[in-house]
C-alpha cells in the first residue's frame, strides 16, 4: 500500500506512535509518506520505502496566524497526486482530520477520486482540546467524515462517544511498543552512571504539562528517599519542569534528582529504572508506561483513563487515585524494599508489554486499512 501519514512530529505520544507505525509499515514493504511541518523526532532510519514531505507554511505580514491547516491540505493533495497514494492516515483529530477532509474534497473535484482517510484519536484531541466548544463542531464533523476511525484504548473510545455526537463505529487499536528494542538494552550498565552506590532508580518521562501532575513525582520520590536509597531521573521537558526543580529544592531532594531533558533514545534510559511513575490526571493510554514495561520496569500510576488497560494493579505495578501521593509512596516503598516482589513485577511488566508488541498490533492496522481500499 502507499500510505500518507500526518502527525505532530514532536516528542508527544501521538507523534511517536505515528512515526513508529510508519517505520514498521515501511519495513513490511509498504510505501510510507510522512507529511508534517518538520522531520518527526523518531524518524531515524534509512529505508527506501520512507518519504518525508515538509509542509511549507509561508509567512505573510497580513497573517497574525499563518493558516497551517490550508498549507497541510494543499501538501496532502500534492503528495497524494504525485505519489498516487492509496490511503491517508491522520493522527490526532485537530487539525489533521479537518485538513484531511479538505484534501479529500479538493482531490475529488480535481480528479473525481475519493481517497480513504483513517483518523486515529489519541487523547487530548478528545478529552482536553477537542471538546472545548471552540473546536467541538469541527472535531465532530471531521471525525464523522473520516472513512475509518480508531482510538488507542477502550476508554478513549467511550470518552469520544460521550463527548461528541459520533455516528460511526470507532475501532480500538491499542498503541504498541517494539519490545525487542527496549528488551535489548535490559541489563545495560547505565545504572553505574546514575546509581553508583546501587541506589534504586525511579523514573518519569513526559512533556511536563499540567495534565501530567509531574510535581507528584517529586513528592512521591521525596517520601521514598526517606526510607530507601534512591535516585530520580526525570526525562523530558515542558512548562512544569521549573516548578519541579523548585519543589525538589524545597523538599531537600534536589541532589538526588536529575533532569535529563528531551531524549530520543529512551530505550537506552528506561531499562535503568526500578520503578516508573506516571501520576497523570488523564491518559488515554500512557505510551511511556508501556515503553517502561517493555524495559522490565514496573509502573506506579494513577487509575485514570486508559491506564488500567495497560498497567495491571498488583501485577505489572500499582494503581492509585489521582493526587494520593501518600498511598503511592507507601506502595512504592513496599515494592522497592522487597527484592523478590520487585523482580516478579519486573518480569510481569515485561510479559504484559509483549501483549502490545509491534508485531501483534501492526497487522490490525494493515487489516483495518484494507477494509477501506476499493
Ligand atoms: O500526553 C501527551 O501530552 C501527548 C499526547 C499526544 O497526543 O501526543 O499523548 C496522547 O497520546 C498518546 C499516544 O496515543 C497516549 O499514550 C497518551 O496517553 C495521550 N495523552 C493523554 O491522553 C493525556
mmCIF file of C-alpha atoms and ligand atoms in Angstrom:
data_model
loop_
_atom_site.group_PDB
_atom_site.id
_atom_site.type_symbol
_atom_site.label_atom_id
_atom_site.label_comp_id
_atom_site.label_asym_id
_atom_site.label_seq_id
_atom_site.Cartn_x
_atom_site.Cartn_y
_atom_site.Cartn_z
ATOM 1 C CA UNK A 1 0.000 0.000 0.000
ATOM 2 C CA UNK A 2 1.039 3.616 -0.464
ATOM 3 C CA UNK A 3 0.126 5.376 2.768
ATOM 4 C CA UNK A 4 0.269 9.062 3.709
ATOM 5 C CA UNK A 5 0.815 9.675 7.443
ATOM 6 C CA UNK A 6 0.054 13.032 9.020
ATOM 7 C CA UNK A 7 1.070 13.623 12.637
ATOM 8 C CA UNK A 8 2.686 16.027 15.064
ATOM 9 C CA UNK A 9 6.395 15.461 14.551
ATOM 10 C CA UNK A 10 7.264 16.134 18.197
ATOM 11 C CA UNK A 11 8.070 14.065 21.302
ATOM 12 C CA UNK A 12 4.341 13.668 22.134
ATOM 13 C CA UNK A 13 2.927 10.140 22.240
ATOM 14 C CA UNK A 14 0.765 10.564 19.129
ATOM 15 C CA UNK A 15 3.746 11.659 17.023
ATOM 16 C CA UNK A 16 5.921 8.880 18.416
ATOM 17 C CA UNK A 17 3.254 6.261 17.742
ATOM 18 C CA UNK A 18 2.558 7.532 14.207
ATOM 19 C CA UNK A 19 6.261 7.574 13.374
ATOM 20 C CA UNK A 20 6.860 4.078 14.756
ATOM 21 C CA UNK A 21 3.818 2.874 12.806
ATOM 22 C CA UNK A 22 5.160 4.380 9.568
ATOM 23 C CA UNK A 23 8.598 2.834 10.139
ATOM 24 C CA UNK A 24 7.075 -0.588 10.821
ATOM 25 C CA UNK A 25 4.829 -0.395 7.744
ATOM 26 C CA UNK A 26 7.824 0.554 5.595
ATOM 27 C CA UNK A 27 9.768 -2.447 6.919
ATOM 28 C CA UNK A 28 6.807 -4.620 5.904
ATOM 29 C CA UNK A 29 7.075 -3.380 2.313
ATOM 30 C CA UNK A 30 4.522 -0.549 2.251
ATOM 31 C CA UNK A 31 5.455 2.844 0.877
ATOM 32 C CA UNK A 32 5.029 5.448 3.621
ATOM 33 C CA UNK A 33 4.859 9.210 3.089
ATOM 34 C CA UNK A 34 5.127 11.412 6.171
ATOM 35 C CA UNK A 35 3.514 14.812 5.616
ATOM 36 C CA UNK A 36 4.453 17.078 8.544
ATOM 37 C CA UNK A 37 5.812 20.543 9.328
ATOM 38 C CA UNK A 38 9.189 19.151 10.409
ATOM 39 C CA UNK A 39 11.001 15.835 10.493
ATOM 40 C CA UNK A 40 9.398 13.564 13.123
ATOM 41 C CA UNK A 41 11.829 13.033 16.021
ATOM 42 C CA UNK A 42 11.696 9.261 15.871
ATOM 43 C CA UNK A 43 12.132 9.135 12.089
ATOM 44 C CA UNK A 44 15.666 7.878 12.464
ATOM 45 C CA UNK A 45 16.038 5.084 9.921
ATOM 46 C CA UNK A 46 17.088 4.973 6.296
ATOM 47 C CA UNK A 47 14.586 2.996 4.291
ATOM 48 C CA UNK A 48 13.771 3.338 0.613
ATOM 49 C CA UNK A 49 10.072 2.952 1.437
ATOM 50 C CA UNK A 50 10.022 6.066 3.623
ATOM 51 C CA UNK A 51 9.412 9.521 2.177
ATOM 52 C CA UNK A 52 9.294 12.748 4.126
ATOM 53 C CA UNK A 53 7.399 15.779 2.813
ATOM 54 C CA UNK A 54 7.753 19.000 4.752
ATOM 55 C CA UNK A 55 4.684 21.232 4.756
ATOM 56 C CA UNK A 56 5.786 24.747 3.833
ATOM 57 C CA UNK A 57 3.966 27.424 5.838
ATOM 58 C CA UNK A 58 4.805 30.779 4.243
ATOM 59 C CA UNK A 59 4.509 33.794 6.482
ATOM 60 C CA UNK A 60 2.889 36.965 5.241
ATOM 61 C CA UNK A 61 2.611 40.242 7.162
ATOM 62 C CA UNK A 62 -1.191 40.120 6.934
ATOM 63 C CA UNK A 63 -1.380 36.851 8.836
ATOM 64 C CA UNK A 64 -1.310 37.038 12.590
ATOM 65 C CA UNK A 65 -1.782 33.246 12.492
ATOM 66 C CA UNK A 66 -0.365 31.564 9.365
ATOM 67 C CA UNK A 67 -3.076 29.181 8.011
ATOM 68 C CA UNK A 68 -1.193 25.909 8.647
ATOM 69 C CA UNK A 69 -4.269 23.777 8.049
ATOM 70 C CA UNK A 70 -4.652 25.065 4.473
ATOM 71 C CA UNK A 71 -0.964 24.541 3.790
ATOM 72 C CA UNK A 72 -1.302 20.994 5.130
ATOM 73 C CA UNK A 73 -4.375 20.227 2.970
ATOM 74 C CA UNK A 74 -2.588 21.528 -0.111
ATOM 75 C CA UNK A 75 0.514 19.456 0.685
ATOM 76 C CA UNK A 76 -1.635 16.362 1.172
ATOM 77 C CA UNK A 77 -3.297 16.866 -2.220
ATOM 78 C CA UNK A 78 0.055 17.402 -3.879
ATOM 79 C CA UNK A 79 1.641 14.281 -2.319
ATOM 80 C CA UNK A 80 -1.439 12.090 -2.967
ATOM 81 C CA UNK A 81 -1.472 13.044 -6.643
ATOM 82 C CA UNK A 82 2.278 12.927 -7.245
ATOM 83 C CA UNK A 83 2.826 9.578 -5.499
ATOM 84 C CA UNK A 84 -0.579 8.008 -6.218
ATOM 85 C CA UNK A 85 -1.265 7.291 -2.531
ATOM 86 C CA UNK A 86 -3.893 4.680 -1.679
ATOM 87 C CA UNK A 87 -4.853 5.969 1.752
ATOM 88 C CA UNK A 88 -4.368 8.796 4.254
ATOM 89 C CA UNK A 89 -3.853 8.076 7.949
ATOM 90 C CA UNK A 90 -4.086 11.155 10.153
ATOM 91 C CA UNK A 91 -3.087 11.049 13.817
ATOM 92 C CA UNK A 92 -4.704 13.493 16.249
ATOM 93 C CA UNK A 93 -8.014 14.972 15.127
ATOM 94 C CA UNK A 94 -7.042 18.630 15.413
ATOM 95 C CA UNK A 95 -6.425 19.937 12.787
ATOM 96 C CA UNK A 96 -5.321 16.847 10.902
ATOM 97 C CA UNK A 97 -8.763 15.306 10.365
ATOM 98 C CA UNK A 98 -10.301 18.536 9.107
ATOM 99 C CA UNK A 99 -7.266 19.246 6.904
ATOM 100 C CA UNK A 100 -7.632 15.692 5.572
ATOM 101 C CA UNK A 101 -11.322 16.245 4.840
ATOM 102 C CA UNK A 102 -10.440 19.355 2.848
ATOM 103 C CA UNK A 103 -7.745 17.410 0.956
ATOM 104 C CA UNK A 104 -10.264 14.662 0.110
ATOM 105 C CA UNK A 105 -12.709 17.230 -1.268
ATOM 106 C CA UNK A 106 -10.067 19.026 -3.339
ATOM 107 C CA UNK A 107 -8.894 15.717 -4.758
ATOM 108 C CA UNK A 108 -12.447 14.729 -5.626
ATOM 109 C CA UNK A 109 -13.093 17.921 -7.502
ATOM 110 C CA UNK A 110 -9.752 17.738 -9.328
ATOM 111 C CA UNK A 111 -9.724 14.054 -10.247
ATOM 112 C CA UNK A 112 -13.053 12.529 -9.241
ATOM 113 C CA UNK A 113 -11.205 10.185 -6.903
ATOM 114 C CA UNK A 114 -12.166 9.619 -3.254
ATOM 115 C CA UNK A 115 -9.154 8.655 -1.154
ATOM 116 C CA UNK A 116 -9.968 6.865 2.120
ATOM 117 C CA UNK A 117 -8.964 8.709 5.286
ATOM 118 C CA UNK A 118 -8.359 6.971 8.615
ATOM 119 C CA UNK A 119 -8.314 9.144 11.738
ATOM 120 C CA UNK A 120 -6.634 7.876 14.906
ATOM 121 C CA UNK A 121 -7.748 9.599 18.086
ATOM 122 C CA UNK A 122 -5.005 9.852 20.671
ATOM 123 C CA UNK A 123 -6.359 11.570 23.751
ATOM 124 C CA UNK A 124 -6.067 15.263 24.292
ATOM 125 C CA UNK A 125 -7.610 15.840 20.843
ATOM 126 C CA UNK A 126 -10.765 14.464 22.504
ATOM 127 C CA UNK A 127 -10.517 14.922 26.237
ATOM 128 C CA UNK A 128 -8.872 18.325 26.642
ATOM 129 C CA UNK A 129 -8.671 20.392 23.485
ATOM 130 C CA UNK A 130 -11.243 18.699 21.254
ATOM 131 C CA UNK A 131 -14.258 19.046 23.493
ATOM 132 C CA UNK A 132 -13.615 22.742 24.081
ATOM 133 C CA UNK A 133 -16.515 24.437 22.358
ATOM 134 C CA UNK A 134 -14.116 26.456 20.209
ATOM 135 C CA UNK A 135 -13.212 23.281 18.345
ATOM 136 C CA UNK A 136 -16.026 20.811 19.057
ATOM 137 C CA UNK A 137 -18.166 21.339 15.898
ATOM 138 C CA UNK A 138 -15.159 20.986 13.605
ATOM 139 C CA UNK A 139 -13.859 17.963 15.522
ATOM 140 C CA UNK A 140 -17.238 16.179 15.481
ATOM 141 C CA UNK A 141 -17.680 16.906 11.788
ATOM 142 C CA UNK A 142 -14.234 15.769 10.714
ATOM 143 C CA UNK A 143 -14.352 12.591 12.811
ATOM 144 C CA UNK A 144 -17.713 11.700 11.244
ATOM 145 C CA UNK A 145 -16.365 12.448 7.776
ATOM 146 C CA UNK A 146 -13.389 10.102 8.279
ATOM 147 C CA UNK A 147 -13.772 6.802 6.465
ATOM 148 C CA UNK A 148 -12.301 4.855 9.365
ATOM 149 C CA UNK A 149 -11.791 5.901 12.990
ATOM 150 C CA UNK A 150 -9.545 4.268 15.550
ATOM 151 C CA UNK A 151 -8.935 5.022 19.222
ATOM 152 C CA UNK A 152 -5.909 3.910 21.211
ATOM 153 C CA UNK A 153 -7.894 2.438 24.126
ATOM 154 C CA UNK A 154 -11.393 1.348 25.123
ATOM 155 C CA UNK A 155 -11.524 4.287 27.482
ATOM 156 C CA UNK A 156 -10.798 6.771 24.700
ATOM 157 C CA UNK A 157 -13.480 5.209 22.510
ATOM 158 C CA UNK A 158 -16.006 5.640 25.338
ATOM 159 C CA UNK A 159 -14.868 9.217 26.027
ATOM 160 C CA UNK A 160 -15.272 10.045 22.352
ATOM 161 C CA UNK A 161 -18.830 8.702 22.204
ATOM 162 C CA UNK A 162 -19.620 10.518 25.468
ATOM 163 C CA UNK A 163 -18.321 13.914 24.397
ATOM 164 C CA UNK A 164 -19.136 14.027 20.675
ATOM 165 C CA UNK A 165 -22.071 13.074 18.537
ATOM 166 C CA UNK A 166 -20.311 10.362 16.555
ATOM 167 C CA UNK A 167 -22.398 8.345 14.149
ATOM 168 C CA UNK A 168 -19.706 5.920 13.054
ATOM 169 C CA UNK A 169 -18.085 2.891 14.622
ATOM 170 C CA UNK A 170 -14.780 3.517 16.362
ATOM 171 C CA UNK A 171 -12.316 0.653 16.316
ATOM 172 C CA UNK A 172 -9.905 0.235 19.219
ATOM 173 C CA UNK A 173 -6.376 -0.478 18.063
ATOM 174 C CA UNK A 174 -4.073 -0.336 21.045
ATOM 175 C CA UNK A 175 -0.794 1.508 20.999
ATOM 176 C CA UNK A 176 2.247 -0.699 20.617
ATOM 177 C CA UNK A 177 5.914 -0.954 21.501
ATOM 178 C CA UNK A 178 8.850 -2.628 19.829
ATOM 179 C CA UNK A 179 9.581 -4.844 22.822
ATOM 180 C CA UNK A 180 12.781 -6.203 21.312
ATOM 181 C CA UNK A 181 14.282 -2.723 21.099
ATOM 182 C CA UNK A 182 13.688 -1.993 24.784
ATOM 183 C CA UNK A 183 14.437 -5.511 25.945
ATOM 184 C CA UNK A 184 17.811 -5.482 24.161
ATOM 185 C CA UNK A 185 19.055 -2.731 26.428
ATOM 186 C CA UNK A 186 17.971 -4.548 29.557
ATOM 187 C CA UNK A 187 20.977 -5.171 31.794
ATOM 188 C CA UNK A 188 22.971 -2.352 30.244
ATOM 189 C CA UNK A 189 25.279 -0.561 32.614
ATOM 190 C CA UNK A 190 23.572 2.811 32.810
ATOM 191 C CA UNK A 191 22.845 2.077 36.474
ATOM 192 C CA UNK A 192 26.575 2.656 37.125
ATOM 193 C CA UNK A 193 26.287 6.172 35.748
ATOM 194 C CA UNK A 194 23.364 7.323 37.828
ATOM 195 C CA UNK A 195 23.352 4.993 40.824
ATOM 196 C CA UNK A 196 26.982 4.180 41.605
ATOM 197 C CA UNK A 197 26.103 3.043 45.135
ATOM 198 C CA UNK A 198 23.423 0.655 43.952
ATOM 199 C CA UNK A 199 20.618 3.079 44.685
ATOM 200 C CA UNK A 200 17.200 2.250 43.296
ATOM 201 C CA UNK A 201 16.348 4.276 40.207
ATOM 202 C CA UNK A 202 12.938 5.901 39.966
ATOM 203 C CA UNK A 203 11.958 7.391 36.608
ATOM 204 C CA UNK A 204 9.399 9.612 34.980
ATOM 205 C CA UNK A 205 9.101 10.694 31.345
ATOM 206 C CA UNK A 206 6.635 13.123 29.818
ATOM 207 C CA UNK A 207 6.241 16.540 28.276
ATOM 208 C CA UNK A 208 5.838 18.097 31.743
ATOM 209 C CA UNK A 209 2.448 19.613 31.018
ATOM 210 C CA UNK A 210 -0.046 20.209 33.831
ATOM 211 C CA UNK A 211 -2.116 17.138 32.931
ATOM 212 C CA UNK A 212 0.926 15.022 33.844
ATOM 213 C CA UNK A 213 0.958 16.200 37.523
ATOM 214 C CA UNK A 214 4.763 15.969 37.473
ATOM 215 C CA UNK A 215 5.093 17.595 40.889
ATOM 216 C CA UNK A 216 3.542 14.438 42.336
ATOM 217 C CA UNK A 217 6.605 12.529 41.121
ATOM 218 C CA UNK A 218 8.827 14.762 43.253
ATOM 219 C CA UNK A 219 6.553 14.389 46.287
ATOM 220 C CA UNK A 220 6.481 10.594 45.961
ATOM 221 C CA UNK A 221 10.237 10.470 45.444
ATOM 222 C CA UNK A 222 10.830 12.632 48.481
ATOM 223 C CA UNK A 223 8.832 10.142 50.613
ATOM 224 C CA UNK A 224 10.617 7.155 49.075
ATOM 225 C CA UNK A 225 14.043 8.615 49.674
ATOM 226 C CA UNK A 226 13.352 8.942 53.409
ATOM 227 C CA UNK A 227 13.405 5.141 53.605
ATOM 228 C CA UNK A 228 15.248 3.895 50.563
ATOM 229 C CA UNK A 229 18.490 4.892 48.863
ATOM 230 C CA UNK A 230 17.217 6.118 45.563
ATOM 231 C CA UNK A 231 17.788 8.460 42.642
ATOM 232 C CA UNK A 232 15.162 10.067 40.454
ATOM 233 C CA UNK A 233 15.649 10.523 36.705
ATOM 234 C CA UNK A 234 13.246 12.930 35.016
ATOM 235 C CA UNK A 235 13.110 12.553 31.225
ATOM 236 C CA UNK A 236 11.525 15.212 29.010
ATOM 237 C CA UNK A 237 10.834 18.883 29.323
ATOM 238 C CA UNK A 238 7.935 21.312 29.493
ATOM 239 C CA UNK A 239 6.269 24.071 31.497
ATOM 240 C CA UNK A 240 6.138 22.178 34.822
ATOM 241 C CA UNK A 241 9.850 21.437 34.937
ATOM 242 C CA UNK A 242 10.812 24.650 36.683
ATOM 243 C CA UNK A 243 8.207 24.026 39.417
ATOM 244 C CA UNK A 244 9.541 20.508 39.893
ATOM 245 C CA UNK A 245 13.065 21.849 40.322
ATOM 246 C CA UNK A 246 11.829 24.325 42.938
ATOM 247 C CA UNK A 247 9.872 21.618 44.747
ATOM 248 C CA UNK A 248 12.844 19.249 44.764
ATOM 249 C CA UNK A 249 14.946 22.019 46.339
ATOM 250 C CA UNK A 250 12.324 22.867 48.934
ATOM 251 C CA UNK A 251 11.913 19.201 49.890
ATOM 252 C CA UNK A 252 15.709 18.848 50.122
ATOM 253 C CA UNK A 253 15.987 16.087 47.493
ATOM 254 C CA UNK A 254 17.456 18.112 44.627
ATOM 255 C CA UNK A 255 20.846 16.390 44.815
ATOM 256 C CA UNK A 256 19.185 13.050 44.104
ATOM 257 C CA UNK A 257 17.068 14.278 41.213
ATOM 258 C CA UNK A 258 18.440 14.584 37.686
ATOM 259 C CA UNK A 259 16.551 16.316 34.884
ATOM 260 C CA UNK A 260 17.760 14.710 31.664
ATOM 261 C CA UNK A 261 15.742 16.863 29.251
ATOM 262 C CA UNK A 262 14.290 15.599 25.984
ATOM 263 C CA UNK A 263 15.815 12.290 24.986
ATOM 264 C CA UNK A 264 15.473 10.490 21.679
ATOM 265 C CA UNK A 265 16.928 7.119 22.654
ATOM 266 C CA UNK A 266 14.640 6.329 25.554
ATOM 267 C CA UNK A 267 15.279 2.619 25.021
ATOM 268 C CA UNK A 268 18.773 3.221 26.443
ATOM 269 C CA UNK A 269 17.468 5.044 29.507
ATOM 270 C CA UNK A 270 14.255 3.282 30.544
ATOM 271 C CA UNK A 271 15.932 -0.068 31.307
ATOM 272 C CA UNK A 272 17.913 1.631 34.142
ATOM 273 C CA UNK A 273 14.759 2.135 36.138
ATOM 274 C CA UNK A 274 13.431 0.042 39.003
ATOM 275 C CA UNK A 275 10.145 1.905 39.035
ATOM 276 C CA UNK A 276 8.412 4.210 36.552
ATOM 277 C CA UNK A 277 5.955 6.795 37.904
ATOM 278 C CA UNK A 278 3.032 8.116 35.829
ATOM 279 C CA UNK A 279 0.894 10.381 38.056
ATOM 280 C CA UNK A 280 -1.250 11.903 35.277
ATOM 281 C CA UNK A 281 -4.674 13.401 35.752
ATOM 282 C CA UNK A 282 -5.657 11.705 32.485
ATOM 283 C CA UNK A 283 -4.023 9.428 29.929
ATOM 284 C CA UNK A 284 -5.882 7.822 27.079
ATOM 285 C CA UNK A 285 -3.232 5.115 27.110
ATOM 286 C CA UNK A 286 0.171 6.069 28.599
ATOM 287 C CA UNK A 287 2.658 5.040 25.920
ATOM 288 C CA UNK A 288 5.653 5.931 28.109
ATOM 289 C CA UNK A 289 4.411 3.454 30.745
ATOM 290 C CA UNK A 290 4.241 0.717 28.112
ATOM 291 C CA UNK A 291 7.773 1.513 26.937
ATOM 292 C CA UNK A 292 8.935 1.311 30.556
ATOM 293 C CA UNK A 293 7.231 -2.070 30.952
ATOM 294 C CA UNK A 294 8.953 -3.349 27.810
ATOM 295 C CA UNK A 295 12.199 -2.363 29.580
ATOM 296 C CA UNK A 296 11.305 -4.631 32.537
ATOM 297 C CA UNK A 297 10.173 -1.724 34.702
ATOM 298 C CA UNK A 298 7.019 -1.865 36.855
ATOM 299 C CA UNK A 299 4.748 1.165 36.781
ATOM 300 C CA UNK A 300 3.232 3.172 39.617
ATOM 301 C CA UNK A 301 0.395 5.108 38.007
ATOM 302 C CA UNK A 302 -2.924 6.759 38.585
ATOM 303 C CA UNK A 303 -6.021 4.683 37.790
ATOM 304 C CA UNK A 304 -7.403 7.093 35.190
ATOM 305 C CA UNK A 305 -8.414 6.913 31.524
ATOM 306 C CA UNK A 306 -6.917 4.016 29.614
ATOM 307 C CA UNK A 307 -4.013 3.435 32.022
ATOM 308 C CA UNK A 308 -5.672 0.446 33.758
ATOM 309 C CA UNK A 309 -5.871 -1.248 30.342
ATOM 310 C CA UNK A 310 -2.061 -1.122 30.254
ATOM 311 C CA UNK A 311 -0.842 -1.257 33.873
ATOM 312 C CA UNK A 312 -2.437 -4.097 35.821
ATOM 313 C CA UNK A 313 -2.784 -3.285 39.510
ATOM 314 C CA UNK A 314 -0.770 -5.621 41.755
ATOM 315 C CA UNK A 315 0.717 -7.392 38.756
ATOM 316 C CA UNK A 316 2.681 -5.088 36.453
ATOM 317 C CA UNK A 317 2.755 -2.277 39.022
ATOM 318 C CA UNK A 318 0.275 -0.360 41.126
ATOM 319 C CA UNK A 319 -2.620 1.997 40.512
ATOM 320 C CA UNK A 320 -3.638 4.786 42.890
ATOM 321 C CA UNK A 321 -6.147 7.635 42.983
ATOM 322 C CA UNK A 322 -5.010 10.857 41.325
ATOM 323 C CA UNK A 323 -3.167 13.078 43.778
ATOM 324 C CA UNK A 324 -2.988 10.492 46.570
ATOM 325 C CA UNK A 325 0.779 10.679 46.792
ATOM 326 C CA UNK A 326 0.840 9.186 50.312
ATOM 327 C CA UNK A 327 -0.699 5.907 49.172
ATOM 328 C CA UNK A 328 1.503 5.940 46.074
ATOM 329 C CA UNK A 329 4.642 6.445 48.211
ATOM 330 C CA UNK A 330 3.640 3.617 50.524
ATOM 331 C CA UNK A 331 3.155 1.227 47.598
ATOM 332 C CA UNK A 332 6.492 2.265 46.098
ATOM 333 C CA UNK A 333 8.354 1.775 49.377
ATOM 334 C CA UNK A 334 6.802 -1.665 49.914
ATOM 335 C CA UNK A 335 7.781 -2.752 46.433
ATOM 336 C CA UNK A 336 11.291 -1.340 46.462
ATOM 337 C CA UNK A 337 12.063 -2.950 49.821
ATOM 338 C CA UNK A 338 11.049 -6.422 48.691
ATOM 339 C CA UNK A 339 13.582 -7.740 46.152
ATOM 340 C CA UNK A 340 11.559 -10.868 45.425
ATOM 341 C CA UNK A 341 8.388 -8.924 44.709
ATOM 342 C CA UNK A 342 10.278 -6.325 42.668
ATOM 343 C CA UNK A 343 11.842 -8.931 40.442
ATOM 344 C CA UNK A 344 8.472 -10.693 39.934
ATOM 345 C CA UNK A 345 6.832 -7.404 38.992
ATOM 346 C CA UNK A 346 9.643 -6.521 36.594
ATOM 347 C CA UNK A 347 9.102 -9.834 34.835
ATOM 348 C CA UNK A 348 5.287 -9.384 34.838
ATOM 349 C CA UNK A 349 5.636 -5.891 33.371
ATOM 350 C CA UNK A 350 7.809 -7.221 30.573
ATOM 351 C CA UNK A 351 5.470 -10.166 29.879
ATOM 352 C CA UNK A 352 2.421 -7.896 29.748
ATOM 353 C CA UNK A 353 4.218 -5.491 27.377
ATOM 354 C CA UNK A 354 4.536 -8.415 24.960
ATOM 355 C CA UNK A 355 0.742 -8.251 24.545
ATOM 356 C CA UNK A 356 1.255 -4.844 22.933
ATOM 357 C CA UNK A 357 4.249 -5.839 20.838
ATOM 358 C CA UNK A 358 4.601 -4.120 17.480
ATOM 359 C CA UNK A 359 4.416 -7.472 15.676
ATOM 360 C CA UNK A 360 0.976 -8.116 17.146
ATOM 361 C CA UNK A 361 -0.546 -4.681 16.594
ATOM 362 C CA UNK A 362 0.690 -3.667 13.117
ATOM 363 C CA UNK A 363 -1.405 -6.353 11.344
ATOM 364 C CA UNK A 364 -4.503 -4.797 12.964
ATOM 365 C CA UNK A 365 -3.720 -1.524 11.199
ATOM 366 C CA UNK A 366 -2.990 -3.283 7.899
ATOM 367 C CA UNK A 367 -6.296 -5.172 8.081
ATOM 368 C CA UNK A 368 -8.137 -2.018 9.026
ATOM 369 C CA UNK A 369 -6.655 -0.158 6.028
ATOM 370 C CA UNK A 370 -7.636 -2.983 3.647
ATOM 371 C CA UNK A 371 -11.292 -2.576 4.605
ATOM 372 C CA UNK A 372 -11.314 0.872 3.001
ATOM 373 C CA UNK A 373 -9.362 0.156 -0.184
ATOM 374 C CA UNK A 374 -11.510 -0.304 -3.221
HETATM 375 O O1 LIG B 1 0.071 13.148 26.639
HETATM 376 C C1 LIG B 1 0.571 13.990 25.915
HETATM 377 O O2 LIG B 1 0.903 15.049 26.356
HETATM 378 C C2 LIG B 1 0.832 13.752 24.460
HETATM 379 C C3 LIG B 1 -0.360 13.151 23.800
HETATM 380 C C4 LIG B 1 -0.245 13.263 22.297
HETATM 381 O O3 LIG B 1 -1.280 13.465 21.714
HETATM 382 O O4 LIG B 1 0.809 13.172 21.712
HETATM 383 O O5 LIG B 1 -0.458 11.785 24.198
HETATM 384 C C5 LIG B 1 -1.684 11.130 23.985
HETATM 385 O O6 LIG B 1 -1.467 10.133 23.006
HETATM 386 C C6 LIG B 1 -0.569 9.085 23.408
HETATM 387 C C7 LIG B 1 -0.371 8.139 22.234
HETATM 388 O O7 LIG B 1 -1.580 7.579 21.836
HETATM 389 C C8 LIG B 1 -1.117 8.383 24.652
HETATM 390 O O8 LIG B 1 -0.236 7.367 25.055
HETATM 391 C C9 LIG B 1 -1.285 9.409 25.784
HETATM 392 O O9 LIG B 1 -1.857 8.766 26.894
HETATM 393 C C10 LIG B 1 -2.177 10.546 25.313
HETATM 394 N N1 LIG B 1 -2.180 11.612 26.334
HETATM 395 C C11 LIG B 1 -3.267 11.919 27.041
HETATM 396 O O10 LIG B 1 -4.327 11.336 26.927
HETATM 397 C C12 LIG B 1 -3.096 12.999 28.050
#
